[in-house]
PDB file of C-alpha atoms in Angstrom:
ATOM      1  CA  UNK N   1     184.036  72.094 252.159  1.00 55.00           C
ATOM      2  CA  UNK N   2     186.779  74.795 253.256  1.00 79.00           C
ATOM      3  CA  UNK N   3     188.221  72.178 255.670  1.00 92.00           C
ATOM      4  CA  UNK N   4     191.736  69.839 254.894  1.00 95.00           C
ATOM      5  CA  UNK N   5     190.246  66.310 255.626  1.00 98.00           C
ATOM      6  CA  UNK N   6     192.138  64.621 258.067  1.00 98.00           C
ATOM      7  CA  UNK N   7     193.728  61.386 258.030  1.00 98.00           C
ATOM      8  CA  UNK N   8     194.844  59.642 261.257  1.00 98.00           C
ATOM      9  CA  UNK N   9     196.829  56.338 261.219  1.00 98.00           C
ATOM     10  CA  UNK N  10     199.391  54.379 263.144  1.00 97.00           C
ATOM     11  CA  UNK N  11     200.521  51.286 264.521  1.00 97.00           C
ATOM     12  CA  UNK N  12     197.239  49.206 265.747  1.00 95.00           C
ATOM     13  CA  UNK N  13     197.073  48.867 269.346  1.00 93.00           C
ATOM     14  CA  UNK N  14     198.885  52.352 269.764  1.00 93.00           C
ATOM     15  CA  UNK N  15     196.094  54.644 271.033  1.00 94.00           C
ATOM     16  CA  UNK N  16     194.576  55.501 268.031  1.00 96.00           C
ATOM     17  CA  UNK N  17     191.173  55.322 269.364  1.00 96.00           C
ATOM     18  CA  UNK N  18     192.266  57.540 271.841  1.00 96.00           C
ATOM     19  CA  UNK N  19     193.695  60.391 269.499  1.00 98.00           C
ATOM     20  CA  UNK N  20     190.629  59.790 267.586  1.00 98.00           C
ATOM     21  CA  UNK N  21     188.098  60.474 270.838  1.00 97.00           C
ATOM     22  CA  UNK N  22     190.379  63.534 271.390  1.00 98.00           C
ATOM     23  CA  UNK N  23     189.733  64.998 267.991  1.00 98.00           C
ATOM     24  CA  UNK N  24     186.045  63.893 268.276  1.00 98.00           C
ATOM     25  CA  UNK N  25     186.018  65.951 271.959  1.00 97.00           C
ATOM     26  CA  UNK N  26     187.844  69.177 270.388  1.00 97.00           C
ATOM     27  CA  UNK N  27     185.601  69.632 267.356  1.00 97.00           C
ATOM     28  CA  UNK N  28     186.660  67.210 264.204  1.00 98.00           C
ATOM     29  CA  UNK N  29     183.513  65.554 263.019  1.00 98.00           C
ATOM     30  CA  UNK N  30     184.930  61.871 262.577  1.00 98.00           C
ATOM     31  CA  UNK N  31     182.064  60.634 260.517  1.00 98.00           C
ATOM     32  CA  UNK N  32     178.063  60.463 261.026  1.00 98.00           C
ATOM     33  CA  UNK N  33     178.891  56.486 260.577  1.00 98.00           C
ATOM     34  CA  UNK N  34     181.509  56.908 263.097  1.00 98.00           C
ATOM     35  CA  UNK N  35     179.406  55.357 266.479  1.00 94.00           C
ATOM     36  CA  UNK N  36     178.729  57.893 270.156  1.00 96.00           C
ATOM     37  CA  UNK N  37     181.744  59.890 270.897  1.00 96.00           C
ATOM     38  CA  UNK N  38     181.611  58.699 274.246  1.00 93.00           C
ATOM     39  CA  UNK N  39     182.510  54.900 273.297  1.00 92.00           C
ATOM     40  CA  UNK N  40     185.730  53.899 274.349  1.00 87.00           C
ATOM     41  CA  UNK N  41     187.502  53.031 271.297  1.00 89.00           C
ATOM     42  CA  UNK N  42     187.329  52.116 267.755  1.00 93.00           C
ATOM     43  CA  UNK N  43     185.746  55.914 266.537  1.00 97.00           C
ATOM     44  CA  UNK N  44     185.909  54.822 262.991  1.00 97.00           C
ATOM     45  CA  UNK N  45     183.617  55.959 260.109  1.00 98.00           C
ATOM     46  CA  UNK N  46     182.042  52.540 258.626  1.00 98.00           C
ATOM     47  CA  UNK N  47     181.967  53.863 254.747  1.00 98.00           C
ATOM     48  CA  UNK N  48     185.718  54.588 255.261  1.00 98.00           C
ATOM     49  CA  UNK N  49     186.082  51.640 256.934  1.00 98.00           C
ATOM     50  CA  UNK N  50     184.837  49.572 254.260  1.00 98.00           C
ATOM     51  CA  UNK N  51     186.680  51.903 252.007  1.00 98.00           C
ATOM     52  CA  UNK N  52     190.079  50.286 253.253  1.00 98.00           C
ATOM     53  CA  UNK N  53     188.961  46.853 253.659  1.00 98.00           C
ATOM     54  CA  UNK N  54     187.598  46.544 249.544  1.00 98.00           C
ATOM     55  CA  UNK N  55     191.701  48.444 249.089  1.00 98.00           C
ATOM     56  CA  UNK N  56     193.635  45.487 251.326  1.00 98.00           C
ATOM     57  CA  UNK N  57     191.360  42.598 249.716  1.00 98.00           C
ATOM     58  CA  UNK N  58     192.218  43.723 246.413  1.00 98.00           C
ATOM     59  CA  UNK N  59     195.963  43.941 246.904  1.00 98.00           C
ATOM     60  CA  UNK N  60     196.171  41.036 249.612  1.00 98.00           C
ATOM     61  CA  UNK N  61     193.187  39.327 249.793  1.00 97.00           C
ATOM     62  CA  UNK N  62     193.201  40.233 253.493  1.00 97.00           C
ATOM     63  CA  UNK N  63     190.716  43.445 254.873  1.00 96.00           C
ATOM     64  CA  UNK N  64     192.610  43.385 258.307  1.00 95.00           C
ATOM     65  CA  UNK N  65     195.475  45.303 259.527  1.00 95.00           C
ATOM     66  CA  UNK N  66     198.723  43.838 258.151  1.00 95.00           C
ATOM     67  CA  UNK N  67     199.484  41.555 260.804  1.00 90.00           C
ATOM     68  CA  UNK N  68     203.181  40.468 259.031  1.00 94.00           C
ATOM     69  CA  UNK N  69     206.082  42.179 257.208  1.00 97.00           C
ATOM     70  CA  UNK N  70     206.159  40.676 254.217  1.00 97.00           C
ATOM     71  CA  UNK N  71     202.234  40.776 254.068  1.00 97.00           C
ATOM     72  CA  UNK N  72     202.858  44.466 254.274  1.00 98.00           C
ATOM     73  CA  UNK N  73     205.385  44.632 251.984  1.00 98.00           C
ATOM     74  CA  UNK N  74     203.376  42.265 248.964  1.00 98.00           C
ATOM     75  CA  UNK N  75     200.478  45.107 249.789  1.00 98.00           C
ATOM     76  CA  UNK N  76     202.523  48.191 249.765  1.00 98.00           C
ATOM     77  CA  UNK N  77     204.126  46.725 246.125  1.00 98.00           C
ATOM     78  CA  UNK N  78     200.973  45.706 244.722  1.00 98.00           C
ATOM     79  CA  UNK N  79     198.821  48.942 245.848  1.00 98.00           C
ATOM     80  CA  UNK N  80     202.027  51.231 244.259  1.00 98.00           C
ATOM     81  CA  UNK N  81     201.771  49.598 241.167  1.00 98.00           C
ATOM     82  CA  UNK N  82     197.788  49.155 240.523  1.00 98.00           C
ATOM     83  CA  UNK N  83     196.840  52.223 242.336  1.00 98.00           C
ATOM     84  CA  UNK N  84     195.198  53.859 238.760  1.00 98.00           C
ATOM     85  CA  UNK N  85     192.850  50.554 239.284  1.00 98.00           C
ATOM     86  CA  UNK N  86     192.310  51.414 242.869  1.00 98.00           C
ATOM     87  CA  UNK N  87     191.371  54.784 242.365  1.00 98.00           C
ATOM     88  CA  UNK N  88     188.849  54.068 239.533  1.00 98.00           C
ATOM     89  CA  UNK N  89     186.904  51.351 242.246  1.00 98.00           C
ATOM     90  CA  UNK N  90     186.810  53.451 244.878  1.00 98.00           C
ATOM     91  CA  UNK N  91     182.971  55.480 244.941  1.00 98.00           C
ATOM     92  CA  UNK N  92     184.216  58.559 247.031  1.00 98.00           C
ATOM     93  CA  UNK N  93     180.526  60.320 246.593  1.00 98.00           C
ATOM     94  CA  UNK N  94     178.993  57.275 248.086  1.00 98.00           C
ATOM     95  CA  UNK N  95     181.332  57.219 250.750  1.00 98.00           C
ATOM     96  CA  UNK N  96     181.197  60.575 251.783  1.00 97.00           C
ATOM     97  CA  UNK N  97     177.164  60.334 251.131  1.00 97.00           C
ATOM     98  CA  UNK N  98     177.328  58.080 254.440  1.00 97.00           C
ATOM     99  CA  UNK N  99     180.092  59.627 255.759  1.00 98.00           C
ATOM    100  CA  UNK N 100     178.522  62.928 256.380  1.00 98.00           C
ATOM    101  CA  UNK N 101     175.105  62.155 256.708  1.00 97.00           C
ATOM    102  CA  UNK N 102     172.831  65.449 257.583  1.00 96.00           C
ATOM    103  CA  UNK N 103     175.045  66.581 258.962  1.00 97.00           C
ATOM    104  CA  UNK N 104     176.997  69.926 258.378  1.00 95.00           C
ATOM    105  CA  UNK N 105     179.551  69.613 255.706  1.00 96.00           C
ATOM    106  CA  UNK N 106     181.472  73.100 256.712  1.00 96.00           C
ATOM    107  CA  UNK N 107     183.200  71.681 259.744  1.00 97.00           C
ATOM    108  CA  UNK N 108     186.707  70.287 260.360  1.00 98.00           C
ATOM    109  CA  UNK N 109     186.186  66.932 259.403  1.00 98.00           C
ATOM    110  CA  UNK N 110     188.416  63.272 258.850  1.00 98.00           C
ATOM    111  CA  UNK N 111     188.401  59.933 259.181  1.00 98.00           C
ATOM    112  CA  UNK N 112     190.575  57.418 261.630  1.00 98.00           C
ATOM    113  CA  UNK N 113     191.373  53.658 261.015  1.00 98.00           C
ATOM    114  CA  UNK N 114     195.008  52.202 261.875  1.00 97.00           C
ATOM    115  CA  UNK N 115     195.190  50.074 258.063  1.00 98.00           C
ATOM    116  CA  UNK N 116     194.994  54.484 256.568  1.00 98.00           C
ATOM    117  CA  UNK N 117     198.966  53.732 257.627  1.00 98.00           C
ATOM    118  CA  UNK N 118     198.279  50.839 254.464  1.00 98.00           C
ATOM    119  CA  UNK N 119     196.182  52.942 252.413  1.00 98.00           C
ATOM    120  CA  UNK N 120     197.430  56.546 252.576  1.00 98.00           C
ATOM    121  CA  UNK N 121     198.806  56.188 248.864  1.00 98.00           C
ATOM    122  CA  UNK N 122     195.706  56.191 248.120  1.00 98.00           C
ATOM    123  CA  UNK N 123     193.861  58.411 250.223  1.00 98.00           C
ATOM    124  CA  UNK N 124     196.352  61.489 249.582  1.00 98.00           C
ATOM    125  CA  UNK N 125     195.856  60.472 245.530  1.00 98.00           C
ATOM    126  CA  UNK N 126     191.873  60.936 246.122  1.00 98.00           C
ATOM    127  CA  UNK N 127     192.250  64.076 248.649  1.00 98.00           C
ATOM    128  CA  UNK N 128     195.619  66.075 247.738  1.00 97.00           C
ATOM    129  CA  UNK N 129     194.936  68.664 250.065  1.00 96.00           C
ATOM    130  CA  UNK N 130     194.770  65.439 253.203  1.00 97.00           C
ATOM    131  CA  UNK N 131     196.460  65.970 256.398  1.00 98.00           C
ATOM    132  CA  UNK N 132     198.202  63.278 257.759  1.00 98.00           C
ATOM    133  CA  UNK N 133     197.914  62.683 261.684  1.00 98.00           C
ATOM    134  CA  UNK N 134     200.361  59.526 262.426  1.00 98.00           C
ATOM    135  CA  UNK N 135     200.412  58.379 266.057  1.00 98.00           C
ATOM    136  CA  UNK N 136     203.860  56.896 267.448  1.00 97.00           C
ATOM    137  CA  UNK N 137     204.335  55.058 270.347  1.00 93.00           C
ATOM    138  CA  UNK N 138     207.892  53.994 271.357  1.00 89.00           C
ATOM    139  CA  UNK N 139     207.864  50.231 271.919  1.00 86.00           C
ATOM    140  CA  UNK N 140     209.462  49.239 275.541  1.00 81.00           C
ATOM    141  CA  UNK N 141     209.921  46.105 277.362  1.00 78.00           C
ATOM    142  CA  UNK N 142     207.383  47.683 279.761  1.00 78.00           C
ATOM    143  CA  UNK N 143     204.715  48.145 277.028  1.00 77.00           C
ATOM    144  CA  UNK N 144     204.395  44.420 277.173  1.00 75.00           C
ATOM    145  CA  UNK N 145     203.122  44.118 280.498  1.00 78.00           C
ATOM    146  CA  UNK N 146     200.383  46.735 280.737  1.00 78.00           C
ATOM    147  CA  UNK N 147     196.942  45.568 280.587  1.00 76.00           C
ATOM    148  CA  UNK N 148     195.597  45.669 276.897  1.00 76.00           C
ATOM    149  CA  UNK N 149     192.310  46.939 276.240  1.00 75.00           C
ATOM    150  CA  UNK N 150     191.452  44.964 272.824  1.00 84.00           C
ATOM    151  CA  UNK N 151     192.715  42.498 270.530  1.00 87.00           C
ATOM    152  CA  UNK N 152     194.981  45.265 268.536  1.00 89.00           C
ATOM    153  CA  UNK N 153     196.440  46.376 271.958  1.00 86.00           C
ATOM    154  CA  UNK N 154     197.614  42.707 272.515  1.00 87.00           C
ATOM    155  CA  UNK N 155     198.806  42.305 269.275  1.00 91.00           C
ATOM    156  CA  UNK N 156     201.231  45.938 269.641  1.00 91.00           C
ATOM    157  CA  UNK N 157     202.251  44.536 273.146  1.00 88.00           C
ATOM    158  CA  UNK N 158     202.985  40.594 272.574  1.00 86.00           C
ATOM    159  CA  UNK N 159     203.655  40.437 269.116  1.00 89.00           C
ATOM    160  CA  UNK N 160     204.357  43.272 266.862  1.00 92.00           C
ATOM    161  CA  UNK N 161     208.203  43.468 266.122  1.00 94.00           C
ATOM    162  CA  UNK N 162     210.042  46.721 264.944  1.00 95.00           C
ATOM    163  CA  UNK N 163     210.067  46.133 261.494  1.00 97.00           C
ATOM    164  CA  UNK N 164     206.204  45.980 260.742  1.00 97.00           C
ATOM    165  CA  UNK N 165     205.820  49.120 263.503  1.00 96.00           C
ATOM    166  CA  UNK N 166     208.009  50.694 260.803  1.00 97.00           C
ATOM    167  CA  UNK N 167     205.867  50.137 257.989  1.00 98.00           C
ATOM    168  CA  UNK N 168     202.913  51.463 259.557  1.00 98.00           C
ATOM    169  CA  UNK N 169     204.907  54.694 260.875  1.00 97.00           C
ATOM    170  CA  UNK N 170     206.002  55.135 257.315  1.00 97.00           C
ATOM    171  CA  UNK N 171     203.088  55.008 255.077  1.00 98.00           C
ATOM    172  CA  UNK N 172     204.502  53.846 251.373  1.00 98.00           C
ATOM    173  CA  UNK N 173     204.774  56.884 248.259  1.00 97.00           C
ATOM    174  CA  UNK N 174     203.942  59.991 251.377  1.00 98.00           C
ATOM    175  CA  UNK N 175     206.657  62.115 251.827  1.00 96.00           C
ATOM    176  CA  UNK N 176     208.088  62.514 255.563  1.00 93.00           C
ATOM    177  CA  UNK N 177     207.094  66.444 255.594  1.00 93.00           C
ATOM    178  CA  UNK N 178     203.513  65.774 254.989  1.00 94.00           C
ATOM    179  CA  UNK N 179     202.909  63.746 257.822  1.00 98.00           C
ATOM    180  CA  UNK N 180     202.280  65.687 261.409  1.00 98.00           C
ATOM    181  CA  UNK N 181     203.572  63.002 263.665  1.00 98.00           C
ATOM    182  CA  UNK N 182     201.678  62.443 267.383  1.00 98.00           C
ATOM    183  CA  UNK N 183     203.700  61.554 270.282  1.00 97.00           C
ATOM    184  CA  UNK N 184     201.756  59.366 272.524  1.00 96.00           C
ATOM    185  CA  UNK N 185     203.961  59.770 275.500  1.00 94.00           C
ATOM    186  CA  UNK N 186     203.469  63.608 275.298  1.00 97.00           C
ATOM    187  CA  UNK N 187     199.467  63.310 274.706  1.00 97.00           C
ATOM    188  CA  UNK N 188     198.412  61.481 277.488  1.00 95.00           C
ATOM    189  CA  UNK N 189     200.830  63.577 279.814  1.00 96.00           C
ATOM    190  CA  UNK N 190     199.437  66.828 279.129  1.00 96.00           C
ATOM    191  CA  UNK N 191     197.348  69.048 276.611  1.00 97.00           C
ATOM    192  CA  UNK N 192     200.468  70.393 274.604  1.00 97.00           C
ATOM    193  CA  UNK N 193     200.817  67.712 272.340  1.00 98.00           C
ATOM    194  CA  UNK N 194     197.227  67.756 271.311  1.00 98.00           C
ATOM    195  CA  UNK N 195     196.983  71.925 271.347  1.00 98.00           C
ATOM    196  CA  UNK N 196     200.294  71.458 269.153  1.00 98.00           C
ATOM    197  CA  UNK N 197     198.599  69.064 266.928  1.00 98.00           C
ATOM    198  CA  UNK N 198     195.384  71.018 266.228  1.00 98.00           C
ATOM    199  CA  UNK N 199     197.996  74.357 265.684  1.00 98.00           C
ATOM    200  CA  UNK N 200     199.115  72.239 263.035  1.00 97.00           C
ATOM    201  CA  UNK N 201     196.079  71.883 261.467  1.00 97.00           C
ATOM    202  CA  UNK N 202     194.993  75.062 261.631  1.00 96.00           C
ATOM    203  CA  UNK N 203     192.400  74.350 264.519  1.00 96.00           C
ATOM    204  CA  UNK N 204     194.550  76.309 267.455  1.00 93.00           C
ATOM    205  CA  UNK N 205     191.195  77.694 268.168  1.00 94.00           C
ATOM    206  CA  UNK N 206     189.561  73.751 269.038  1.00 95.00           C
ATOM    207  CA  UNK N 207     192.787  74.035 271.878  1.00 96.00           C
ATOM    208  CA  UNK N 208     192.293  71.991 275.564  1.00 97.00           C
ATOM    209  CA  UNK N 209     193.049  74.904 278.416  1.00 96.00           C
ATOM    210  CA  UNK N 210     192.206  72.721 281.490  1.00 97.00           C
ATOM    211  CA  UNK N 211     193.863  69.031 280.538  1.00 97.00           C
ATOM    212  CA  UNK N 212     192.596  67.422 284.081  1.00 95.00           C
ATOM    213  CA  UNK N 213     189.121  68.261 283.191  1.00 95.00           C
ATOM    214  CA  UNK N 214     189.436  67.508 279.501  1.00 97.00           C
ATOM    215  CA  UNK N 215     191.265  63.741 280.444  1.00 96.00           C
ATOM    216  CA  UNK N 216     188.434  62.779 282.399  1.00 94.00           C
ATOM    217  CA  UNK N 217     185.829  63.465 279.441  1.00 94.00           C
ATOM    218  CA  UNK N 218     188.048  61.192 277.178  1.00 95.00           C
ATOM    219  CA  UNK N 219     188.649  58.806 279.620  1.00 92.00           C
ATOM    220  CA  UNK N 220     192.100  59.191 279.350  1.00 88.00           C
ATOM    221  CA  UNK N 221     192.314  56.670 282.593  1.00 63.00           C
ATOM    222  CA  UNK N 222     192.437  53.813 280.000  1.00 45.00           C
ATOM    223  CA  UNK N 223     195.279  55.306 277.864  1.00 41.00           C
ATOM    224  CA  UNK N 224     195.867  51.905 276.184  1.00 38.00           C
ATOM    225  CA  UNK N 225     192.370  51.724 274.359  1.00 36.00           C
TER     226      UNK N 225
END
């Protein structure tokens, strides 16, 4: 495979799904196991999927999103210090057996799931050459009154506080310069963010010239999914 996989992340409820359905609409294969591009949300590749939730209930007992700080912070310490372990369990030809399917391996390719914020360690030990997408929303007052779209988006609006929106915008043992941060303000406003993004990595040529027509494919309508 010539391409860098791609990892996306960020805070749940934060529009990952929609960054995700962007990629999906521009060109990055997200995963044969990944459900129809055209859902609204989610866009995650099962085997990678299941990837993260064997890596949380090892370290936490818990194959969710970190839902508290110090829950984080017990994961972050115990994944940093048995990640040799972690690495050894984790069956990367099996997971990229279902990731890819028969499909074309030759293609820009990665994998989305907000708990990669968790996990990253380990992903970027397994895949040194992995490109880090991290999506950040600025929390406002007025974030908590728009209409959420799933349980995550409820949980970002009503009760995630800054300090655990820190830990996932800060993935544990990845240096700062490695990670191409995503402004969400900027990519449901207009296609710059997203063209800027995929010049970033490497995919200028994947670019969105008419935004208006693109937003309506993604269904950019429901920005909060």
């Amino acid at each position: 495979m010539k391409h860098h996989p791609i990892l996306v992340c960020g805070c749940p409820g934060s529009g990952t799904s929609l960054l995700a359905k962007m990629l999906r609409h521009c060109g990055v294969f997200l995963g044969a196991d990944a459900g129809p591009i055209y859902d609204r949300k989610f866009h995650e590749s099962v085997s990678f999927r299941d990837a993260n939730n064997q890596i949380l209930s090892s370290t936490i007992d818990f194959p969710h999103s970190p839902k508290g700080v110090m829950q984080f912070r017990e994961h972050n310490e115990r994944m940093s210090a048995n990640l040799d372990t972690i690495l050894r369990s984790i069956d990367v030809a099996a997971i990229q057996q279902r990731f890819w399917g028969a499909e074309d391996r030759d293609q820009p390719w990665g994998w989305k799931d907000p708990r990669n914020s968790a996990t990253a360690l380990v992903w970027k030990s397994l895949f040194p050459d992995l490109r880090i997408l991290l999506l950040e929303r600025k929390w406002r007052k007025s974030v908590a009154t728009e209409r959420a779209n799933s349980l995550a988006g409820e949980w970002f609006r009503k009760q995630s506080c800054a300090d655990i929106r820190h830990l996932y915008q800060n993935p544990v043992g990845i240096d700062r310069a490695d990670i191409i941060c995503v402004d969400f303000d900027r990519l449901i406003a207009s296609g710059d963010e997203l063209n800027a993004t995929l010049t970033a990595l490497g995919l200028d040529h994947h670019g969105v010239e008419d935004f208006q027509v693109f937003s309506a494919k993604v269904g950019l309508e429901s920005p909060s999914q």
